[in-house]
mmCIF file with all atom_site columns, C-alpha atoms in Angstrom:
data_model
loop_
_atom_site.group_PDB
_atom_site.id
_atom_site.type_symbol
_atom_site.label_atom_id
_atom_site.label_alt_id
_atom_site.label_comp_id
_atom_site.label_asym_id
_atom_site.label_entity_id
_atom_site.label_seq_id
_atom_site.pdbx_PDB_ins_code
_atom_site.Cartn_x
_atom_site.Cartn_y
_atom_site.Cartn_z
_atom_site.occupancy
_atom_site.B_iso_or_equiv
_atom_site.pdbx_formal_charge
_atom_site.auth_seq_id
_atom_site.auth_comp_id
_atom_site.auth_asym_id
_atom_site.auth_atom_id
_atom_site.pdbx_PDB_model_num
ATOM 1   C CA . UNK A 1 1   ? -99.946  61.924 21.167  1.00 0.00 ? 1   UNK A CA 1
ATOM 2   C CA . UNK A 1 2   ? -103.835 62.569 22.163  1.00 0.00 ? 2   UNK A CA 1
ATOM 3   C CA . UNK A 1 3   ? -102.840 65.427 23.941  1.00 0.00 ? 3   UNK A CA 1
ATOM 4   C CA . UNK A 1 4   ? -100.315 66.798 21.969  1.00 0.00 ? 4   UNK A CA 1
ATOM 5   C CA . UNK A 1 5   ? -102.527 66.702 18.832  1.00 0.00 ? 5   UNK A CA 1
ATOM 6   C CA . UNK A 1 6   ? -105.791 68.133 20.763  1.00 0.00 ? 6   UNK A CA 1
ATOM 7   C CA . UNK A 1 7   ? -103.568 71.108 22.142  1.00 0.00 ? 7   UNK A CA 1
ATOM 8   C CA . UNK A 1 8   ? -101.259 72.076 19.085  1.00 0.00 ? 8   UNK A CA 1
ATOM 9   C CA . UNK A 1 9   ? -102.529 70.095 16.254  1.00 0.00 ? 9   UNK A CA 1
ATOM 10  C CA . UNK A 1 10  ? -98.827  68.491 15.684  1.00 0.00 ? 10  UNK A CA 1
ATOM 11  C CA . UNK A 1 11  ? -96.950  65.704 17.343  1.00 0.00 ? 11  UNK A CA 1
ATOM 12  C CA . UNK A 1 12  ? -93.591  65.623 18.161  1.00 0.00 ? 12  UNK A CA 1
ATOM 13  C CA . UNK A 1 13  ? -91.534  62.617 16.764  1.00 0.00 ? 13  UNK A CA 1
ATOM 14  C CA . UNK A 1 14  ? -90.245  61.606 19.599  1.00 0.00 ? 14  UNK A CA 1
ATOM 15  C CA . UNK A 1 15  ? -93.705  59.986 20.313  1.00 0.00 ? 15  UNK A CA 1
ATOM 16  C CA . UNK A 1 16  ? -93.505  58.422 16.635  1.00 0.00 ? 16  UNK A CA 1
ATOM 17  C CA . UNK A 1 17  ? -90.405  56.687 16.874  1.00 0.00 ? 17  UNK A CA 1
ATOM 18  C CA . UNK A 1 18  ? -90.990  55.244 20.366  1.00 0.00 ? 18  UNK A CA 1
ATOM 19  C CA . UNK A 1 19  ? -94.324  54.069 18.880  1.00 0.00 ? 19  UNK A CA 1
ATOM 20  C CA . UNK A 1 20  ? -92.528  52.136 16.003  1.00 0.00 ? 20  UNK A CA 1
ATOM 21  C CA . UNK A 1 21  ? -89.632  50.841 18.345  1.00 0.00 ? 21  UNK A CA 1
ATOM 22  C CA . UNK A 1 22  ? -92.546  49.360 20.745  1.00 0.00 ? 22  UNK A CA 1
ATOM 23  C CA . UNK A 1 23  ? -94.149  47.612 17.081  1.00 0.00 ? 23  UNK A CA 1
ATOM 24  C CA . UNK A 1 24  ? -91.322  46.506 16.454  1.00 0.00 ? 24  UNK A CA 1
ATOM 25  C CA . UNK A 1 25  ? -90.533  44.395 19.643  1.00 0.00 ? 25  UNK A CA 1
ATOM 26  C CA . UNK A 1 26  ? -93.990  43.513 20.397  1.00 0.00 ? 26  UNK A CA 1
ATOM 27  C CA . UNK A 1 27  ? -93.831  41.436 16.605  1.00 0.00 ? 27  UNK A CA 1
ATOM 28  C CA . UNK A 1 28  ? -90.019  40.467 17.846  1.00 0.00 ? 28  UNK A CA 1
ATOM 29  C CA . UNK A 1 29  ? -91.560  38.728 21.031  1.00 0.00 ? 29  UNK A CA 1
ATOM 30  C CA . UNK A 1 30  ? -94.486  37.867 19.368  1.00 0.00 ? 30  UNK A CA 1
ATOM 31  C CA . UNK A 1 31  ? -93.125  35.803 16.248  1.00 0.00 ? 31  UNK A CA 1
ATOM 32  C CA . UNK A 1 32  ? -89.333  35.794 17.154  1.00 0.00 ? 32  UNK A CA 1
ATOM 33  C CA . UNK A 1 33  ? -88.333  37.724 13.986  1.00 0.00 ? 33  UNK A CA 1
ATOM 34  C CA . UNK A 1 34  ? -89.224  41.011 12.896  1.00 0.00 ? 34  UNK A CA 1
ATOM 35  C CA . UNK A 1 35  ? -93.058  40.693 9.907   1.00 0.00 ? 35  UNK A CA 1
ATOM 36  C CA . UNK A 1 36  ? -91.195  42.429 7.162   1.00 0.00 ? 36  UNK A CA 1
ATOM 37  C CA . UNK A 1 37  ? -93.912  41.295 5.122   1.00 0.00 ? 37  UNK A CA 1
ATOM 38  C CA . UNK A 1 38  ? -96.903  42.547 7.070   1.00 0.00 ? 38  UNK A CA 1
ATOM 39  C CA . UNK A 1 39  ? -95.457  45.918 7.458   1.00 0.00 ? 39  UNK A CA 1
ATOM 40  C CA . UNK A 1 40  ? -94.563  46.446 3.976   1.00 0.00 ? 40  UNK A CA 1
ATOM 41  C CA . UNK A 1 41  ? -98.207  45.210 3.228   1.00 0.00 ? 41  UNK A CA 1
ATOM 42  C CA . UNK A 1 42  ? -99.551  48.329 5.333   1.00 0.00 ? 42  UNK A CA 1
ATOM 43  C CA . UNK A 1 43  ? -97.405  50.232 4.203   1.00 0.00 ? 43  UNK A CA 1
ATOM 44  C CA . UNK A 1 44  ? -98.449  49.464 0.511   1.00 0.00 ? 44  UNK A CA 1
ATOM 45  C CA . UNK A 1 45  ? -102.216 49.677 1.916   1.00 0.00 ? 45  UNK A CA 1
ATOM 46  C CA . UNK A 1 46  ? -101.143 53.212 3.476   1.00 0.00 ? 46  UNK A CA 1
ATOM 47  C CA . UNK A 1 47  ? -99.918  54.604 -0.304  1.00 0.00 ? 47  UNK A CA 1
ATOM 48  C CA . UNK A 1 48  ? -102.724 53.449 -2.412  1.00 0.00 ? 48  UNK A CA 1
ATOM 49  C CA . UNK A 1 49  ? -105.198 54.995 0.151   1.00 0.00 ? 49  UNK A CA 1
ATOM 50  C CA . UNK A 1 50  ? -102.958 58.558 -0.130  1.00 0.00 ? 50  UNK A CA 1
ATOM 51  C CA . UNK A 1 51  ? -102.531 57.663 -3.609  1.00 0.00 ? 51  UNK A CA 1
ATOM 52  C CA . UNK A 1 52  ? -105.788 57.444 -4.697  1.00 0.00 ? 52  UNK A CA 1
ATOM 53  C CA . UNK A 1 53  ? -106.920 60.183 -2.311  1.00 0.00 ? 53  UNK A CA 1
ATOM 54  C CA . UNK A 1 54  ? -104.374 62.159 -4.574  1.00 0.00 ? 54  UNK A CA 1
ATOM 55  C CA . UNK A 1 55  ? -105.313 61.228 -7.922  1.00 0.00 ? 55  UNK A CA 1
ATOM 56  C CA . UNK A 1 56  ? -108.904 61.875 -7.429  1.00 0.00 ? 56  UNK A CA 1
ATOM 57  C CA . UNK A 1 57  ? -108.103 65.316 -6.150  1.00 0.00 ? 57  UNK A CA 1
ATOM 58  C CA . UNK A 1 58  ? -106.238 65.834 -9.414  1.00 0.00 ? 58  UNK A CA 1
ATOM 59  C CA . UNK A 1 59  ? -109.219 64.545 -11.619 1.00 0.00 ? 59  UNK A CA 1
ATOM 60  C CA . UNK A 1 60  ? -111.876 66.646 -10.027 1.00 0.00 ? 60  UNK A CA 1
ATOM 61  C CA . UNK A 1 61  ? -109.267 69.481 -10.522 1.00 0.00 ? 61  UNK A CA 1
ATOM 62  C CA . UNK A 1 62  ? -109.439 70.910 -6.774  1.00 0.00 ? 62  UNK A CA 1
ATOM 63  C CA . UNK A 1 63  ? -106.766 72.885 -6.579  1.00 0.00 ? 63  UNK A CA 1
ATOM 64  C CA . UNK A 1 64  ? -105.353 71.291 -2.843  1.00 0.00 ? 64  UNK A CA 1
ATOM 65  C CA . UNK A 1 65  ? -102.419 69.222 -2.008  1.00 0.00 ? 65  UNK A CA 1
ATOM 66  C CA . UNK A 1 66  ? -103.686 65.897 -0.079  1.00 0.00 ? 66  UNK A CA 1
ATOM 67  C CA . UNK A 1 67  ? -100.538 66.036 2.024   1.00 0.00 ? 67  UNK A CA 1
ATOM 68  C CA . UNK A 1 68  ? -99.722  69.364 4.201   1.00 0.00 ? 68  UNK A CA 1
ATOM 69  C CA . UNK A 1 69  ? -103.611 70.337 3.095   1.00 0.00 ? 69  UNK A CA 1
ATOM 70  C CA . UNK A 1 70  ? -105.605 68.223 3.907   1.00 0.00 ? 70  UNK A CA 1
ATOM 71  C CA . UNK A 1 71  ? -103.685 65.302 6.015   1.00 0.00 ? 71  UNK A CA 1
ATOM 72  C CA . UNK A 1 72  ? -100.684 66.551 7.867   1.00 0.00 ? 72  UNK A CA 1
ATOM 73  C CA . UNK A 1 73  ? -97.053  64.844 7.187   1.00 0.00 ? 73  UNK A CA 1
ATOM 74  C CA . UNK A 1 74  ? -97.682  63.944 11.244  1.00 0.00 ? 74  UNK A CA 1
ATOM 75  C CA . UNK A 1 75  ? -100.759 62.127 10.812  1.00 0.00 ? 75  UNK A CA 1
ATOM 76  C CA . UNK A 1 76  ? -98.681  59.761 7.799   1.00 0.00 ? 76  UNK A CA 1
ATOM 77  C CA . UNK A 1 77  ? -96.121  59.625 10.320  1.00 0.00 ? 77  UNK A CA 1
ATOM 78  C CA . UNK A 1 78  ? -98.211  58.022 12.884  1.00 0.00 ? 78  UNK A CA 1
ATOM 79  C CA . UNK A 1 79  ? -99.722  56.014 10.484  1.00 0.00 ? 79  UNK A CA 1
ATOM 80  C CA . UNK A 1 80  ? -96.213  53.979 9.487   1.00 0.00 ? 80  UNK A CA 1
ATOM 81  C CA . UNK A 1 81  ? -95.519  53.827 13.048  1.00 0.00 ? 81  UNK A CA 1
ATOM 82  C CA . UNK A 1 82  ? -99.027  52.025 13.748  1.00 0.00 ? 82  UNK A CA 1
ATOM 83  C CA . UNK A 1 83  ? -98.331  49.618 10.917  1.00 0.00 ? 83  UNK A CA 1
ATOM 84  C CA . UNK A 1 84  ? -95.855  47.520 12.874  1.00 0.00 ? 84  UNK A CA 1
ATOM 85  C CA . UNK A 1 85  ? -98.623  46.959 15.324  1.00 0.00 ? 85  UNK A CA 1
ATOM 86  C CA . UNK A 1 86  ? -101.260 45.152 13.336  1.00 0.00 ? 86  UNK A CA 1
ATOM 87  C CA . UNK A 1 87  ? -101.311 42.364 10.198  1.00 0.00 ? 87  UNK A CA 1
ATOM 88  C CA . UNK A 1 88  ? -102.547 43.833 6.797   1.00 0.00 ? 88  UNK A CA 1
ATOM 89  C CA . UNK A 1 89  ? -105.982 42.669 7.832   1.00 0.00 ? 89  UNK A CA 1
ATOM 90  C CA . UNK A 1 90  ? -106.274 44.178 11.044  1.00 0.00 ? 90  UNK A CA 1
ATOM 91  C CA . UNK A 1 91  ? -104.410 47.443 10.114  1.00 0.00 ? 91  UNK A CA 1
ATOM 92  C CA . UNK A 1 92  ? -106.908 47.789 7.112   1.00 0.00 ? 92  UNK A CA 1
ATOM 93  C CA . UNK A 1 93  ? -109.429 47.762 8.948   1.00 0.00 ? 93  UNK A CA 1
ATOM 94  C CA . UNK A 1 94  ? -108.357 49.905 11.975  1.00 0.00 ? 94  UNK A CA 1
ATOM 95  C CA . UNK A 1 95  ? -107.744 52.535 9.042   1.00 0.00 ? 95  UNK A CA 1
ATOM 96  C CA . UNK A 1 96  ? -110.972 52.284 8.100   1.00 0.00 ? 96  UNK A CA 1
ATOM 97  C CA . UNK A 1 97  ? -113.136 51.984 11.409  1.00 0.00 ? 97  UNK A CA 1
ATOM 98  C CA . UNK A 1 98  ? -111.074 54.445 12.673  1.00 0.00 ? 98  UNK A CA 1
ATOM 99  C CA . UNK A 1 99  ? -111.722 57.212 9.700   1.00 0.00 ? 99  UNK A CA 1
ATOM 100 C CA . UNK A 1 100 ? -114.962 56.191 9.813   1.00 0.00 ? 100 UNK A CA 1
ATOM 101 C CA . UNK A 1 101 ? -115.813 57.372 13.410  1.00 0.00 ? 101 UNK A CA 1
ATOM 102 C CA . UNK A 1 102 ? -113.610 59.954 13.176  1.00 0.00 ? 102 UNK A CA 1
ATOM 103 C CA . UNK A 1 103 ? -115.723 61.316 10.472  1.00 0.00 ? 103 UNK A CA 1
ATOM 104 C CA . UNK A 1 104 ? -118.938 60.334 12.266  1.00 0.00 ? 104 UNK A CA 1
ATOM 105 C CA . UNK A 1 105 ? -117.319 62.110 15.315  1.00 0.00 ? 105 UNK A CA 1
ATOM 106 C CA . UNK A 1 106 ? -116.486 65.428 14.105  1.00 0.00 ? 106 UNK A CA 1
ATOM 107 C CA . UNK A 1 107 ? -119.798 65.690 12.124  1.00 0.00 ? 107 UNK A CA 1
ATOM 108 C CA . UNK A 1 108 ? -122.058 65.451 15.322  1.00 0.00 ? 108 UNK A CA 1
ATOM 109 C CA . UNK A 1 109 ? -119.986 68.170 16.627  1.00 0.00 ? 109 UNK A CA 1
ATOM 110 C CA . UNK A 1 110 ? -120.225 70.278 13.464  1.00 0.00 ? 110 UNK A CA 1
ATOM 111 C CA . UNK A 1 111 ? -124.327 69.207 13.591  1.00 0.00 ? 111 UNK A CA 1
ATOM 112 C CA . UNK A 1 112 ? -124.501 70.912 17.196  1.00 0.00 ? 112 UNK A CA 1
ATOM 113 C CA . UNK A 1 113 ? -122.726 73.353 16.749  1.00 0.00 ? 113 UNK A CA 1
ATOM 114 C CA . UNK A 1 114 ? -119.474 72.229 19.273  1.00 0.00 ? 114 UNK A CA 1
ATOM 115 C CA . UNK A 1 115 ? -116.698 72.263 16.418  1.00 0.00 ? 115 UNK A CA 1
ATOM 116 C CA . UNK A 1 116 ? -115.382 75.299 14.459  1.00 0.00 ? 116 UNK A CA 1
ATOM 117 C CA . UNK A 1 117 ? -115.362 74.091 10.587  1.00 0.00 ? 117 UNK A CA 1
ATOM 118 C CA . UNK A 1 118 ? -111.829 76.268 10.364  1.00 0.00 ? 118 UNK A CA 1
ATOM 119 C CA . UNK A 1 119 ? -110.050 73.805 12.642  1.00 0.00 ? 119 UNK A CA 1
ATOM 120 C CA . UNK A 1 120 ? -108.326 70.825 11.608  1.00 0.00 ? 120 UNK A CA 1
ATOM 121 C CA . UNK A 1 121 ? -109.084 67.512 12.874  1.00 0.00 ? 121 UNK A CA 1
ATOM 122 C CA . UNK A 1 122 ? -106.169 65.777 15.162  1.00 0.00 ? 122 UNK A CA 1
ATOM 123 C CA . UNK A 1 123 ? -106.233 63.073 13.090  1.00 0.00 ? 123 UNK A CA 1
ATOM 124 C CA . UNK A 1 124 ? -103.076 61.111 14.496  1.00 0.00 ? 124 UNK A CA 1
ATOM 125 C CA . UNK A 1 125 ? -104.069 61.871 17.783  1.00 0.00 ? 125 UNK A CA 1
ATOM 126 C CA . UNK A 1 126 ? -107.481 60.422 17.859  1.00 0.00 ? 126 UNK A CA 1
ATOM 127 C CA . UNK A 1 127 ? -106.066 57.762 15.814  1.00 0.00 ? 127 UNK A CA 1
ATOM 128 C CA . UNK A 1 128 ? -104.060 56.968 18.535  1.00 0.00 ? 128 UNK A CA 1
ATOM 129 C CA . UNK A 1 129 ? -106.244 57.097 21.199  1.00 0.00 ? 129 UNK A CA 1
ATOM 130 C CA . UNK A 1 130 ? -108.239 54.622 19.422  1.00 0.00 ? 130 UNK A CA 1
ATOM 131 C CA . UNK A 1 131 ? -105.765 51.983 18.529  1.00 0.00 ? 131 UNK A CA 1
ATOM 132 C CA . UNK A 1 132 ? -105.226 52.201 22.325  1.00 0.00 ? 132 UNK A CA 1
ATOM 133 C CA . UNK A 1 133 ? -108.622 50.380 22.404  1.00 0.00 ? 133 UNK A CA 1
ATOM 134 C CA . UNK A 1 134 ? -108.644 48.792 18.848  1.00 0.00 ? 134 UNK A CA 1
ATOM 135 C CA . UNK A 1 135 ? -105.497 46.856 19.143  1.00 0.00 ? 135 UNK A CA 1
ATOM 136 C CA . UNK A 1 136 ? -106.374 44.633 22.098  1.00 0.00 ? 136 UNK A CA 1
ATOM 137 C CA . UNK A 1 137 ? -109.478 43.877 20.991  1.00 0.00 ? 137 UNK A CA 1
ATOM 138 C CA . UNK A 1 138 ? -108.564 42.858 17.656  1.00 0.00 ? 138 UNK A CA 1
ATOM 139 C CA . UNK A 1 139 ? -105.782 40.637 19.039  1.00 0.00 ? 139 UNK A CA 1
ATOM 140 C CA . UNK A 1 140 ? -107.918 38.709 21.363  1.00 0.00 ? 140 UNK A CA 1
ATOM 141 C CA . UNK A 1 141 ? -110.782 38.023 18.669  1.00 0.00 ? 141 UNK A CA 1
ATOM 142 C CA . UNK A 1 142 ? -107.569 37.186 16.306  1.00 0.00 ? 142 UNK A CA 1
ATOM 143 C CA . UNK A 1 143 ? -106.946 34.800 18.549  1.00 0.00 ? 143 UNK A CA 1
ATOM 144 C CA . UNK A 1 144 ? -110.076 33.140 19.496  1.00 0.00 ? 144 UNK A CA 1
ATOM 145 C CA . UNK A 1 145 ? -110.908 32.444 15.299  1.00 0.00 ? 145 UNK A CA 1
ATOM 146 C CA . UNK A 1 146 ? -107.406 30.720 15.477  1.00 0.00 ? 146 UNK A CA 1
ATOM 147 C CA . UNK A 1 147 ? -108.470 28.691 19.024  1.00 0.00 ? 147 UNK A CA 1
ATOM 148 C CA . UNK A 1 148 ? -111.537 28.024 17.069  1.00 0.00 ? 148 UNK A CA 1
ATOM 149 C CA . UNK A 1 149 ? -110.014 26.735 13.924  1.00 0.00 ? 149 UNK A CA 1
ATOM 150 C CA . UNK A 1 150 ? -111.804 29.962 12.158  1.00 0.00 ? 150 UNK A CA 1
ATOM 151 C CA . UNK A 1 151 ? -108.161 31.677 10.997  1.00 0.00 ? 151 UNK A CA 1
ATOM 152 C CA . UNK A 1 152 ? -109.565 31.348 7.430   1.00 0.00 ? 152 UNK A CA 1
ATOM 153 C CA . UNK A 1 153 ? -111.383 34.509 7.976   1.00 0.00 ? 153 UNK A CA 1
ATOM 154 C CA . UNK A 1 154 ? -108.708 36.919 8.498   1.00 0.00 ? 154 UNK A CA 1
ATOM 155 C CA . UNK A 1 155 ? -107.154 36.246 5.546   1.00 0.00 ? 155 UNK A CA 1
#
């Protein structure tokens, strides 16, 4: 999806699905039944962010669609397909450390003069290549607060 989103700034959804289908058997194995509950919870996280992205475009009366605009229907895409991946407090804040250094990212470039304000940012694919790394390392400090008797904090 890196690639594909660096080259062409779209994904194909074959990617997509195969990145849900793996979600959803990595919870299977994981818990032995499918977290309904913690996807629907990103999922609700995942509207309320584009929700209130949208409203607040509508209040300051910019005259731009959030979706197609300014975040492509690929990068949402991507986005459900991560959320089988993580619990609500893991995917929340993988959204957020993840827009964050996007954003940090893409301004250096911008600063030194490397990035071309006209382009769009490949949002689902650096997304992507990032949960690559996120992911693990979330799961094994998940896992050491419950070794520890610590769970209290993710929740």
């Amino acid at each position: 999806m890196l690639y594909q989103d660096l080259r062409s700034r779209l994904i194909h959804i074959s990617p997509l699905i195969a990145l849900g289908i793996c979600g959803i058997g990595y919870n299977w194995k994981l818990q032995g039944e499918l977290a309904w509950r913690e996807f629907l919870a990103n999922i609700v996280f995942l509207v309320l962010v584009v929700g209130t992205s949208m409203v607040i475009v509508k209040l300051r009366n910019l005259q731009h669609q959030v979706v197609n605009s300014k975040i492509g229907t690929g990068d949402l895409w991507f986005l459900v397909a991560a959320a089988f991946w993580l619990d609500p407090f893991g995917y929340a804040i993988y959204f957020v450390s993840s827009i964050l250094l996007i954003l940090v990212g893409v301004a250096l470039l911008v600063v030194t003069g490397r990035w071309d304000k006209s382009l769009r940012i490949p949002l689902a694919g650096l997304m992507a290549g990032y949960l690559i790394f996120f992911a693990p390392i979330y799961w094994v400090w998940e896992d050491w607060l419950w070794a520890w008797g610590l769970s209290w904090m993710l929740y």
